[in-house]
PDB file of C-alpha atoms and ligand atoms in Angstrom:
ATOM      1  CA  MET A  25      54.690-149.182 322.560  1.00 69.00           C
ATOM      2  CA  ALA A  26      57.533-149.111 325.120  1.00 83.00           C
ATOM      3  CA  LEU A  27      57.255-146.478 327.841  1.00 86.00           C
ATOM      4  CA  PRO A  28      59.910-143.744 327.683  1.00 93.00           C
ATOM      5  CA  THR A  29      62.641-144.086 330.319  1.00 96.00           C
ATOM      6  CA  VAL A  30      63.977-140.516 330.224  1.00 98.00           C
ATOM      7  CA  ILE A  31      62.635-136.996 329.730  1.00 98.00           C
ATOM      8  CA  ASP A  32      64.010-134.611 327.136  1.00 98.00           C
ATOM      9  CA  LEU A  33      63.905-131.344 329.149  1.00 98.00           C
ATOM     10  CA  GLN A  34      64.089-127.938 327.489  1.00 98.00           C
ATOM     11  CA  ILE A  35      63.861-124.642 329.375  1.00 98.00           C
ATOM     12  CA  VAL A  36      63.611-121.558 327.199  1.00 98.00           C
ATOM     13  CA  THR A  37      63.222-117.905 328.188  1.00 98.00           C
ATOM     14  CA  PRO A  38      62.529-115.048 325.761  1.00 97.00           C
ATOM     15  CA  ASP A  39      66.310-114.405 325.739  1.00 95.00           C
ATOM     16  CA  ARG A  40      67.831-117.839 325.457  1.00 96.00           C
ATOM     17  CA  LEU A  41      67.896-121.579 325.859  1.00 98.00           C
ATOM     18  CA  ILE A  42      68.735-122.252 329.524  1.00 97.00           C
ATOM     19  CA  VAL A  43      68.619-126.065 329.679  1.00 97.00           C
ATOM     20  CA  ARG A  44      68.509-128.881 327.136  1.00 98.00           C
ATOM     21  CA  GLU A  45      69.152-132.195 328.829  1.00 98.00           C
ATOM     22  CA  GLN A  46      67.929-135.746 329.173  1.00 98.00           C
ATOM     23  CA  VAL A  47      66.759-136.139 332.749  1.00 98.00           C
ATOM     24  CA  ASP A  48      65.067-138.706 334.985  1.00 98.00           C
ATOM     25  CA  GLU A  49      62.612-136.506 336.889  1.00 98.00           C
ATOM     26  CA  VAL A  50      61.374-132.913 336.986  1.00 98.00           C
ATOM     27  CA  GLN A  51      59.501-130.899 339.611  1.00 98.00           C
ATOM     28  CA  LEU A  52      57.747-127.719 338.542  1.00 98.00           C
ATOM     29  CA  PRO A  53      56.035-124.789 340.278  1.00 98.00           C
ATOM     30  CA  GLY A  54      52.601-124.936 338.602  1.00 98.00           C
ATOM     31  CA  SER A  55      50.169-122.098 339.268  1.00 97.00           C
ATOM     32  CA  GLU A  56      47.951-124.706 341.015  1.00 96.00           C
ATOM     33  CA  GLY A  57      50.894-126.003 343.050  1.00 97.00           C
ATOM     34  CA  TYR A  58      54.117-127.950 342.686  1.00 98.00           C
ATOM     35  CA  PHE A  59      53.962-131.122 340.596  1.00 98.00           C
ATOM     36  CA  GLY A  60      56.395-133.846 339.628  1.00 98.00           C
ATOM     37  CA  VAL A  61      56.972-135.429 336.228  1.00 98.00           C
ATOM     38  CA  LEU A  62      58.470-138.853 335.546  1.00 98.00           C
ATOM     39  CA  PRO A  63      58.964-140.458 332.113  1.00 98.00           C
ATOM     40  CA  GLY A  64      55.638-141.597 330.672  1.00 97.00           C
ATOM     41  CA  HIS A  65      53.620-138.773 332.284  1.00 97.00           C
ATOM     42  CA  THR A  66      50.183-138.012 330.841  1.00 97.00           C
ATOM     43  CA  PRO A  67      50.325-135.061 328.417  1.00 98.00           C
ATOM     44  CA  LEU A  68      49.335-131.723 329.974  1.00 97.00           C
ATOM     45  CA  LEU A  69      49.778-127.987 329.686  1.00 98.00           C
ATOM     46  CA  ALA A  70      50.334-125.998 332.866  1.00 98.00           C
ATOM     47  CA  SER A  71      50.933-122.363 333.648  1.00 98.00           C
ATOM     48  CA  LEU A  72      53.891-121.654 335.906  1.00 98.00           C
ATOM     49  CA  ALA A  73      54.011-119.628 339.102  1.00 98.00           C
ATOM     50  CA  VAL A  74      56.951-117.952 340.810  1.00 98.00           C
ATOM     51  CA  GLY A  75      58.778-120.838 342.434  1.00 98.00           C
ATOM     52  CA  GLU A  76      61.647-123.251 342.581  1.00 98.00           C
ATOM     53  CA  MET A  77      62.022-126.055 340.055  1.00 98.00           C
ATOM     54  CA  TRP A  78      64.453-128.932 339.975  1.00 97.00           C
ATOM     55  CA  TYR A  79      65.392-131.696 337.644  1.00 97.00           C
ATOM     56  CA  ARG A  80      67.172-134.884 338.582  1.00 96.00           C
ATOM     57  CA  LYS A  81      69.706-136.793 336.537  1.00 95.00           C
ATOM     58  CA  GLY A  82      70.712-139.932 338.418  1.00 93.00           C
ATOM     59  CA  PRO A  83      71.384-138.793 342.000  1.00 91.00           C
ATOM     60  CA  GLU A  84      72.137-135.146 341.058  1.00 93.00           C
ATOM     61  CA  LYS A  85      69.468-132.498 341.376  1.00 95.00           C
ATOM     62  CA  THR A  86      69.784-129.141 339.621  1.00 96.00           C
ATOM     63  CA  PHE A  87      67.721-126.216 340.925  1.00 97.00           C
ATOM     64  CA  LEU A  88      66.402-123.141 339.120  1.00 97.00           C
ATOM     65  CA  SER A  89      64.174-120.240 340.033  1.00 98.00           C
ATOM     66  CA  ILE A  90      61.194-119.760 337.743  1.00 98.00           C
ATOM     67  CA  ALA A  91      58.840-116.795 337.452  1.00 98.00           C
ATOM     68  CA  GLY A  92      55.845-117.422 335.209  1.00 97.00           C
ATOM     69  CA  GLY A  93      55.333-118.968 331.792  1.00 98.00           C
ATOM     70  CA  PHE A  94      54.031-122.298 330.548  1.00 98.00           C
ATOM     71  CA  ALA A  95      55.066-125.936 330.640  1.00 98.00           C
ATOM     72  CA  GLU A  96      54.138-128.568 328.072  1.00 98.00           C
ATOM     73  CA  VAL A  97      54.426-132.086 329.461  1.00 98.00           C
ATOM     74  CA  LEU A  98      54.535-135.077 327.098  1.00 98.00           C
ATOM     75  CA  PRO A  99      55.425-138.682 327.996  1.00 97.00           C
ATOM     76  CA  ASP A 100      59.038-138.253 326.777  1.00 98.00           C
ATOM     77  CA  ARG A 101      59.457-134.454 326.829  1.00 98.00           C
ATOM     78  CA  VAL A 102      58.995-131.413 329.083  1.00 98.00           C
ATOM     79  CA  THR A 103      59.247-127.971 327.526  1.00 98.00           C
ATOM     80  CA  LEU A 104      59.188-124.810 329.615  1.00 98.00           C
ATOM     81  CA  LEU A 105      58.570-121.432 328.030  1.00 98.00           C
ATOM     82  CA  ALA A 106      59.493-119.484 331.127  1.00 98.00           C
ATOM     83  CA  THR A 107      59.173-115.732 331.532  1.00 98.00           C
ATOM     84  CA  LEU A 108      62.237-115.882 333.824  1.00 98.00           C
ATOM     85  CA  ALA A 109      64.469-118.829 334.664  1.00 98.00           C
ATOM     86  CA  GLU A 110      67.790-118.692 336.511  1.00 97.00           C
ATOM     87  CA  ARG A 111      70.149-121.523 337.396  1.00 95.00           C
ATOM     88  CA  ALA A 112      71.084-121.526 341.083  1.00 95.00           C
ATOM     89  CA  GLU A 113      74.730-120.725 340.312  1.00 92.00           C
ATOM     90  CA  ASP A 114      73.722-117.666 338.231  1.00 94.00           C
ATOM     91  CA  ILE A 115      71.722-116.060 341.026  1.00 96.00           C
ATOM     92  CA  ASP A 116      73.255-113.078 342.783  1.00 96.00           C
ATOM     93  CA  ALA A 117      72.019-113.657 346.344  1.00 95.00           C
ATOM     94  CA  GLY A 118      73.034-110.151 347.490  1.00 96.00           C
ATOM     95  CA  ARG A 119      70.999-108.554 344.706  1.00 97.00           C
ATOM     96  CA  ALA A 120      68.027-110.748 345.611  1.00 97.00           C
ATOM     97  CA  GLU A 121      68.388-109.754 349.284  1.00 97.00           C
ATOM     98  CA  SER A 122      68.325-106.033 348.340  1.00 98.00           C
ATOM     99  CA  ALA A 123      65.282-106.622 346.106  1.00 97.00           C
ATOM    100  CA  LYS A 124      63.581-108.395 349.028  1.00 97.00           C
ATOM    101  CA  GLN A 125      64.233-105.484 351.382  1.00 97.00           C
ATOM    102  CA  ARG A 126      62.956-102.942 348.819  1.00 96.00           C
ATOM    103  CA  ALA A 127      59.781-104.983 348.265  1.00 95.00           C
ATOM    104  CA  GLU A 128      59.210-105.352 352.021  1.00 95.00           C
ATOM    105  CA  GLN A 129      59.617-101.597 352.524  1.00 92.00           C
ATOM    106  CA  ARG A 130      57.136-100.885 349.722  1.00 91.00           C
ATOM    107  CA  LEU A 131      54.624-103.361 351.133  1.00 91.00           C
ATOM    108  CA  ALA A 132      54.940-101.718 354.560  1.00 89.00           C
ATOM    109  CA  GLN A 133      53.721 -98.375 353.152  1.00 84.00           C
ATOM    110  CA  PRO A 134      50.127 -97.315 353.768  1.00 75.00           C
ATOM    111  CA  ASP A 135      47.408 -98.522 351.361  1.00 72.00           C
ATOM    112  CA  GLY A 136      47.039 -96.891 347.976  1.00 70.00           C
ATOM    113  CA  GLU A 137      50.598 -95.577 347.742  1.00 72.00           C
ATOM    114  CA  ILE A 138      52.100 -98.566 345.953  1.00 79.00           C
ATOM    115  CA  ASP A 139      51.421-101.001 343.163  1.00 86.00           C
ATOM    116  CA  TYR A 140      50.640-103.791 345.618  1.00 89.00           C
ATOM    117  CA  GLU A 141      50.642-106.625 343.057  1.00 91.00           C
ATOM    118  CA  ARG A 142      54.007-105.568 341.622  1.00 92.00           C
ATOM    119  CA  ALA A 143      55.588-105.329 345.070  1.00 93.00           C
ATOM    120  CA  ARG A 144      54.133-108.708 346.083  1.00 95.00           C
ATOM    121  CA  LEU A 145      55.575-110.316 342.934  1.00 96.00           C
ATOM    122  CA  ALA A 146      58.994-108.689 343.505  1.00 97.00           C
ATOM    123  CA  LEU A 147      58.978-110.038 347.070  1.00 97.00           C
ATOM    124  CA  GLN A 148      58.046-113.543 345.903  1.00 98.00           C
ATOM    125  CA  LYS A 149      60.745-113.561 343.192  1.00 98.00           C
ATOM    126  CA  SER A 150      63.404-112.358 345.629  1.00 98.00           C
ATOM    127  CA  ILE A 151      62.453-114.993 348.230  1.00 98.00           C
ATOM    128  CA  ILE A 152      62.626-117.770 345.623  1.00 98.00           C
ATOM    129  CA  ARG A 153      65.978-116.490 344.291  1.00 97.00           C
ATOM    130  CA  ILE A 154      67.415-116.504 347.806  1.00 97.00           C
ATOM    131  CA  GLN A 155      66.018-119.991 348.426  1.00 96.00           C
ATOM    132  CA  VAL A 156      67.412-121.359 345.139  1.00 96.00           C
ATOM    133  CA  SER A 157      70.812-119.652 345.568  1.00 94.00           C
ATOM    134  CA  VAL A 158      71.276-121.544 348.854  1.00 92.00           C
ATOM    135  CA  ARG A 159      70.800-124.794 346.937  1.00 89.00           C
ATOM    136  CA  VAL A 160      74.222-124.224 345.341  1.00 69.00           C
ATOM    137  CA  THR A 161      75.766-124.068 348.782  1.00 58.00           C
ATOM    138  CA  GLY A 162      73.780-127.148 349.753  1.00 57.00           C
ATOM    139  CA  THR A 163      75.117-129.028 346.747  1.00 59.00           C
ATOM    140  CA  ARG A 164      78.705-127.920 347.464  1.00 56.00           C
ATOM    141  CA  VAL A 165      78.386-128.941 351.078  1.00 57.00           C
ATOM    142  CA  GLY A 166      77.103-132.305 349.855  1.00 60.00           C
ATOM    143  CA  GLU A 167      80.037-132.620 347.431  1.00 61.00           C
ATOM    144  CA  LEU A 168      82.590-131.758 350.134  1.00 61.00           C
ATOM    145  CA  LYS A 169      81.005-134.253 352.496  1.00 60.00           C
ATOM    146  CA  ARG A 170      81.126-136.987 349.814  1.00 61.00           C
ATOM    147  CA  MET A 171      84.812-136.184 349.115  1.00 65.00           C
ATOM    148  CA  ARG A 172      85.587-136.343 352.861  1.00 69.00           C
ATOM    149  CA  ASP A 173      83.674-139.618 353.219  1.00 70.00           C
ATOM    150  CA  ALA A 174      85.504-141.052 350.185  1.00 71.00           C
ATOM    151  CA  ARG A 175      88.871-140.206 351.793  1.00 71.00           C
ATOM    152  CA  ALA A 176      87.896-141.657 355.191  1.00 65.00           C
TER     153      ALA A 176
HETATM  154  P1  ATP B  14      66.195-106.246 340.750  1.00 96.44           P
HETATM  155  O1  ATP B  14      65.183-105.478 341.537  1.00 96.44           O
HETATM  156  O2  ATP B  14      67.339-106.764 341.584  1.00 96.44           O
HETATM  157  O3  ATP B  14      66.637-105.587 339.465  1.00 96.44           O
HETATM  158  P2  ATP B  14      64.066-107.651 339.500  1.00 96.44           P
HETATM  159  O4  ATP B  14      63.169-108.603 340.254  1.00 96.44           O
HETATM  160  O5  ATP B  14      63.529-106.322 339.149  1.00 96.44           O
HETATM  161  O6  ATP B  14      65.450-107.572 340.288  1.00 96.44           O
HETATM  162  P3  ATP B  14      63.613-109.054 337.112  1.00 96.44           P
HETATM  163  O7  ATP B  14      62.789-108.057 336.355  1.00 96.44           O
HETATM  164  O8  ATP B  14      62.882-110.179 337.775  1.00 96.44           O
HETATM  165  O9  ATP B  14      64.541-108.326 338.174  1.00 96.44           O
HETATM  166  O10 ATP B  14      64.725-109.658 336.163  1.00 96.44           O
HETATM  167  C1  ATP B  14      65.475-108.849 335.255  1.00 96.44           C
HETATM  168  C2  ATP B  14      66.685-109.644 334.793  1.00 96.44           C
HETATM  169  O11 ATP B  14      67.640-109.711 335.869  1.00 96.44           O
HETATM  170  C3  ATP B  14      66.370-111.079 334.428  1.00 96.44           C
HETATM  171  O12 ATP B  14      67.201-111.480 333.365  1.00 96.44           O
HETATM  172  C4  ATP B  14      66.719-111.864 335.677  1.00 96.44           C
HETATM  173  O13 ATP B  14      67.084-113.196 335.382  1.00 96.44           O
HETATM  174  C5  ATP B  14      67.893-111.069 336.242  1.00 96.44           C
HETATM  175  N1  ATP B  14      67.961-111.102 337.697  1.00 96.44           N
HETATM  176  C6  ATP B  14      67.168-110.459 338.580  1.00 96.44           C
HETATM  177  N2  ATP B  14      67.548-110.650 339.843  1.00 96.44           N
HETATM  178  C7  ATP B  14      68.629-111.470 339.779  1.00 96.44           C
HETATM  179  C8  ATP B  14      69.507-112.050 340.751  1.00 96.44           C
HETATM  180  N3  ATP B  14      69.328-111.848 342.058  1.00 96.44           N
HETATM  181  N4  ATP B  14      70.518-112.810 340.303  1.00 96.44           N
HETATM  182  C9  ATP B  14      70.717-113.020 339.005  1.00 96.44           C
HETATM  183  N5  ATP B  14      69.943-112.515 338.028  1.00 96.44           N
HETATM  184  C10 ATP B  14      68.906-111.751 338.402  1.00 96.44           C
END
């Protein structure tokens, strides 16, 4: 049987379908660490951590923030049932910055006064959202540079 050459990627949250695309490569934030998937990958199920994911279609990478859920990897398909998933361009960086400051203030309080795990998770999510939101800028900078180079 011929090996698949592309991956049918689906990212679903409890609210909606976020992504349905044929892609060349995917990188996911597994709870045991980041891992990459190319067409023909061995089937596996993985739980997802709070982290950044990307998928690549030709030279273009698209970034999303992920917070929990599961991924099913098959040789020709990757399906994410994500608790939270946001495309870089949908992230409000200012909101994430405020959430980060709130979480840092909570974590700075003396022991026993806060839900430590909840504050730690809020901090992690805000850091990842800020990180992923900058990827949009990075992409735009890259686009502008390519346009400039094309004109030169
Ligand atoms: P906040 O403290 O700013 O409300 P939160 O971490 O409590 O953030 P979540 O419970 O993680 O928010 O998410 C609630 C909803 O808001 C989800 O649909 C999530 O995608 C969205 N969301 C949260 N923060 C952002 C952000 N910075 N930009 C865009 N959407 C966000």
